[in-house]
XYZ file of N, CA, C and O in Angstrom:
368
model
N -13.255 3.966 5.248
C -11.558 2.873 4.601
C -12.214 1.670 4.061
O -13.074 0.816 4.713
N -11.080 1.356 3.131
C -12.108 -0.148 2.044
C -11.112 -1.507 2.824
O -10.435 -1.040 3.492
N -11.196 -2.386 1.581
C -11.265 -3.740 2.700
C -10.186 -3.745 2.558
O -9.363 -4.435 3.617
N -8.821 -3.661 1.787
C -7.518 -3.060 1.223
C -6.952 -2.861 2.226
O -6.048 -3.548 2.817
N -7.644 -2.074 2.881
C -6.367 -0.718 3.903
C -7.224 -2.170 5.218
O -5.958 -2.125 5.676
N -7.880 -2.247 5.560
C -8.003 -2.879 6.686
C -7.444 -4.425 6.494
O -6.604 -4.648 7.949
N -7.353 -5.176 5.415
C -6.711 -6.713 5.533
C -5.029 -6.484 5.561
O -3.895 -7.480 5.939
N -4.566 -5.054 5.162
C -2.748 -4.597 5.120
C -2.386 -3.991 6.727
O -1.322 -4.548 6.756
N -4.081 -3.701 7.444
C -3.584 -3.591 8.429
C -3.596 -4.759 9.512
O -1.903 -5.204 10.321
N -4.369 -5.847 9.175
C -4.420 -7.087 9.735
C -2.829 -8.123 9.765
O -1.827 -8.334 10.934
N -2.031 -7.446 8.202
C -1.073 -8.415 7.916
C -0.127 -7.700 8.416
O 0.626 -8.465 9.022
N -0.006 -6.748 8.773
C 1.024 -5.168 9.778
C 1.210 -6.108 11.068
O 1.700 -6.785 11.344
N -0.328 -6.144 11.305
C -0.518 -6.512 13.169
C 0.100 -7.940 13.860
O 0.606 -8.726 13.972
N -0.453 -8.820 12.042
C 0.369 -10.430 12.278
C 1.564 -10.298 12.392
O 2.125 -11.076 13.007
N 2.934 -9.499 11.525
C 4.221 -9.288 11.212
C 4.812 -8.961 12.371
O 5.297 -9.673 13.236
N 3.570 -7.875 13.445
C 4.169 -7.536 15.090
C 4.406 -8.656 15.610
O 5.415 -8.679 16.056
N 3.574 -9.326 15.516
C 3.083 -10.724 16.825
C 4.097 -11.335 16.191
O 4.789 -12.073 17.237
N 4.001 -12.048 15.188
C 5.457 -12.853 14.701
C 6.486 -12.611 14.858
O 7.394 -12.967 15.614
N 7.242 -11.322 15.109
C 7.977 -10.791 15.578
C 8.210 -10.584 16.839
O 9.627 -11.198 17.313
N 7.686 -10.106 17.949
C 7.247 -10.306 19.346
C 8.044 -11.862 19.235
O 8.486 -11.823 20.907
N 6.524 -12.961 19.088
C 7.126 -14.293 19.510
C 7.807 -15.044 19.224
O 8.897 -15.297 19.922
N 9.350 -14.016 17.935
C 9.980 -14.627 17.879
C 11.338 -14.245 18.576
O 12.088 -14.447 19.106
N 10.665 -13.213 19.388
C 11.909 -11.963 20.500
C 12.309 -12.836 21.453
O 12.922 -13.538 22.300
N 10.470 -13.292 21.831
C 10.212 -14.684 23.021
C 10.561 -15.439 22.832
O 11.212 -15.924 24.181
N 11.239 -16.456 22.137
C 11.549 -17.263 21.629
C 13.276 -16.981 21.966
O 13.502 -18.398 22.211
N 13.816 -16.308 21.021
C 14.372 -16.440 21.117
C 15.949 -16.287 22.664
O 16.515 -16.728 22.899
N 14.851 -15.349 23.195
C 15.198 -14.754 24.608
C 14.688 -16.287 26.043
O 15.602 -16.850 26.382
N 13.747 -17.312 25.218
C 13.880 -18.761 26.250
C 15.072 -19.304 25.822
O 15.070 -20.178 26.312
N 14.799 -19.443 24.254
C 16.331 -20.421 24.345
C 17.170 -19.490 25.050
O 18.095 -20.414 25.458
N 18.042 -18.570 24.429
C 19.138 -18.333 25.176
C 18.705 -18.350 26.841
O 20.150 -18.864 27.623
N 17.729 -18.388 27.646
C 17.779 -18.728 28.831
C 17.935 -20.399 29.665
O 18.503 -20.793 30.703
N 17.884 -21.072 28.697
C 17.720 -22.660 28.796
C 16.871 -22.834 28.990
O 16.431 -24.189 29.129
N 15.126 -21.727 29.071
C 14.166 -22.620 29.862
C 13.766 -23.658 28.702
O 12.353 -24.209 28.600
N 14.375 -23.075 27.163
C 13.155 -23.708 26.000
C 14.813 -24.378 24.980
O 15.568 -23.556 25.065
N 14.470 -26.067 24.748
C 15.293 -26.679 24.144
C 15.821 -25.080 22.393
O 14.733 -25.026 22.292
N 16.677 -25.225 22.142
C 16.875 -24.760 20.624
C 16.720 -25.307 19.650
O 15.465 -24.480 19.062
N 17.209 -26.591 19.238
C 15.686 -27.489 18.576
C 14.215 -26.622 18.109
O 13.744 -26.195 17.610
N 13.836 -26.661 19.238
C 11.966 -27.016 19.489
C 11.971 -25.095 19.312
O 11.091 -25.035 18.415
N 12.785 -24.156 19.403
C 12.576 -22.761 19.661
C 12.782 -22.044 18.037
O 12.467 -21.626 17.682
N 13.666 -22.899 17.176
C 13.913 -23.025 15.758
C 12.920 -23.524 15.190
O 11.875 -23.326 13.636
N 12.327 -24.495 15.707
C 11.495 -25.316 14.910
C 9.894 -24.355 14.786
O 9.286 -24.311 13.715
N 9.837 -24.052 16.096
C 8.520 -23.469 16.540
C 8.830 -22.097 15.092
O 7.743 -20.968 15.141
N 9.821 -20.971 15.775
C 10.099 -19.749 14.524
C 9.430 -20.283 13.724
O 9.508 -18.956 12.721
N 10.390 -21.452 12.586
C 10.040 -21.344 11.555
C 8.937 -21.391 10.786
O 8.361 -21.172 9.969
N 7.977 -22.286 11.714
C 7.128 -23.225 11.361
C 5.413 -21.389 11.512
O 4.986 -21.687 10.834
N 6.073 -20.550 12.573
C 5.224 -19.953 13.002
C 5.570 -18.292 12.056
O 5.014 -18.376 11.060
N 6.716 -18.290 11.386
C 6.665 -18.126 9.999
C 6.726 -18.194 9.060
O 5.833 -17.000 8.132
N 6.618 -19.373 9.018
C 5.949 -19.739 7.176
C 4.139 -19.637 7.598
O 3.675 -19.069 6.241
N 3.228 -19.862 8.270
C 1.888 -19.718 8.763
C 1.731 -18.403 8.467
O 0.601 -18.371 8.009
N 2.495 -17.230 9.123
C 1.635 -16.622 9.082
C 2.018 -15.191 7.499
O 1.208 -14.936 7.375
N 2.914 -16.000 7.207
C 3.324 -16.283 5.240
C 2.501 -16.521 4.771
O 2.111 -15.931 4.102
N 2.059 -17.533 4.845
C 0.479 -18.320 3.914
C -0.462 -17.699 4.615
O -1.513 -17.223 3.085
N -0.827 -16.919 5.454
C -2.220 -16.346 6.256
C -1.991 -14.786 5.699
O -3.072 -15.144 5.281
N -0.911 -14.419 5.145
C -0.991 -12.815 4.401
C -1.235 -12.933 3.268
O -1.718 -12.284 2.514
N -0.604 -14.220 2.881
C -0.909 -14.260 1.293
C -2.599 -14.691 0.644
O -3.118 -14.048 0.091
N -2.909 -15.209 1.864
C -4.356 -15.530 1.380
C -5.433 -14.353 1.253
O -6.723 -14.190 1.265
N -4.653 -13.271 2.975
C -5.634 -12.189 2.985
C -5.816 -11.592 2.246
O -6.093 -10.559 1.606
N -4.276 -11.236 1.883
C -4.253 -10.056 0.900
C -4.431 -10.027 -0.662
O -4.068 -11.687 -1.114
N -4.060 -9.562 -1.037
C -4.713 -9.729 -2.979
C -3.396 -10.203 -3.616
O -2.456 -9.511 -3.681
N -3.685 -10.853 -5.092
C -2.325 -10.961 -5.716
C -1.826 -9.808 -6.765
O -0.401 -10.192 -6.886
N -3.253 -9.215 -7.228
C -2.591 -8.654 -8.152
C -1.834 -7.018 -7.186
O -1.555 -7.087 -5.713
N -1.143 -6.398 -7.687
C -0.066 -5.264 -7.342
C -1.333 -3.919 -7.016
O -2.193 -3.695 -7.400
N -0.431 -3.617 -5.910
C -1.745 -2.575 -5.254
C -0.591 -1.476 -5.815
O 0.279 -0.944 -4.800
N -0.995 -0.442 -6.739
C 0.001 0.684 -7.490
C -1.377 1.452 -7.276
O -1.932 1.683 -8.741
N -0.294 2.919 -7.624
C -1.268 3.815 -8.156
C -1.685 3.922 -9.241
O -0.933 3.742 -10.366
N -2.842 4.555 -9.992
C -2.847 4.095 -11.711
C -2.469 5.268 -12.040
O -2.156 6.562 -11.316
N -1.811 5.173 -12.615
C -1.050 6.141 -13.749
C -2.128 7.776 -14.457
O -3.144 7.638 -14.724
N -1.527 8.615 -14.316
C -1.809 9.903 -14.486
C -2.073 9.710 -15.597
O -1.451 9.764 -16.168
N -3.507 10.273 -16.080
C -3.538 10.492 -17.651
C -3.840 12.242 -18.167
O -3.297 13.116 -17.072
N -2.765 11.998 -19.122
C -2.427 13.750 -19.502
C -3.989 14.448 -19.387
O -4.772 14.184 -19.901
N -3.964 15.708 -19.082
C -5.453 16.496 -18.676
C -4.917 17.694 -19.954
O -3.235 18.382 -19.598
N -5.963 18.192 -20.090
C -5.721 19.163 -20.760
C -6.013 20.802 -20.226
O -5.883 20.806 -18.837
N -4.612 21.424 -20.196
C -4.226 22.724 -19.560
C -5.603 23.386 -19.578
O -6.589 23.340 -20.076
N -5.451 23.936 -17.916
C -6.814 25.214 -18.250
C -6.383 26.453 -18.881
O -5.832 26.413 -18.940
N -7.928 26.664 -19.382
C -7.443 27.880 -20.405
C -7.409 28.787 -19.356
O -7.526 29.140 -18.506
N -6.565 29.966 -19.915
C -6.426 31.049 -19.548
C -7.394 31.948 -19.208
O -8.182 31.759 -19.972
N -7.268 32.686 -18.025
C -8.527 33.619 -17.596
C -8.260 34.728 -17.818
O -9.357 35.570 -17.878
N -6.936 34.919 -18.515
C -7.056 36.504 -18.882
C -6.989 36.735 -20.165
O -5.888 36.283 -21.222
N -8.824 36.599 -21.113
C -8.837 36.320 -22.393
C -8.859 37.673 -22.834
O -9.815 38.716 -22.085
N -8.835 37.338 -24.123
C -9.051 38.769 -25.043
C -10.615 38.996 -25.216
O -10.266 38.092 -26.405
N -11.157 39.478 -25.050
C -12.012 40.245 -25.720
C -12.118 39.966 -27.592
O -11.899 40.840 -27.603
N -13.005 39.311 -28.118
C -12.732 39.274 -29.782
C -13.887 39.953 -30.086
O -15.305 40.097 -29.474
N -13.958 40.851 -31.263
C -14.983 41.050 -31.581
C -14.867 41.247 -33.800
O -13.613 40.952 -33.876
N -16.391 41.277 -34.046
C -16.514 41.042 -35.508
C -16.842 42.188 -35.725
O -17.734 42.755 -36.087
N -16.283 42.607 -37.140
C -15.963 43.457 -37.749
C -16.637 43.562 -39.297
O -15.575 42.505 -40.039
N -17.688 44.206 -39.791
C -17.629 43.737 -40.685
C -17.152 44.730 -41.643
O -16.561 45.792 -41.502
N -16.884 44.735 -43.223
C -16.764 45.716 -44.345
C -14.923 45.538 -44.352
O -14.477 45.885 -44.514
N -14.191 44.023 -43.664
C -12.705 44.086 -44.161
C -11.729 44.923 -43.217
O -10.810 45.066 -43.300
N -12.463 45.180 -42.267
C -11.894 46.747 -41.348
C -11.472 45.651 -40.616
O -12.034 44.401 -39.854
N -9.631 45.826 -39.521
C -9.539 45.290 -38.477
C -10.052 45.901 -37.399
O -10.173 47.172 -37.015
N -10.546 45.091 -36.630
C -10.999 45.772 -34.839
C -9.342 46.242 -34.182
O -8.740 46.011 -34.034
N -9.851 47.327 -33.147
C -8.933 48.023 -32.300
C -9.258 47.716 -31.507
O -9.801 47.475 -30.533
């Protein structure tokens, strides 16, 4: 497992934690245990923070597979044995 895959897994985990935190904030704001402006402010700051952290962790280049190069077709296994015939005659 290379480092890029580990970084992607960490970022996915951070986004899942962020989604859970936002769900908890929405629930607390609906129940009245947390003020609505505080919930919105914390949600926005944590969303921006997780996005900034993931931008620092992940590379900036596009992660795309390299285009496949055209390869030569494999030679046919049913080859005809050739024979050199001297004297201008054709091989049978």
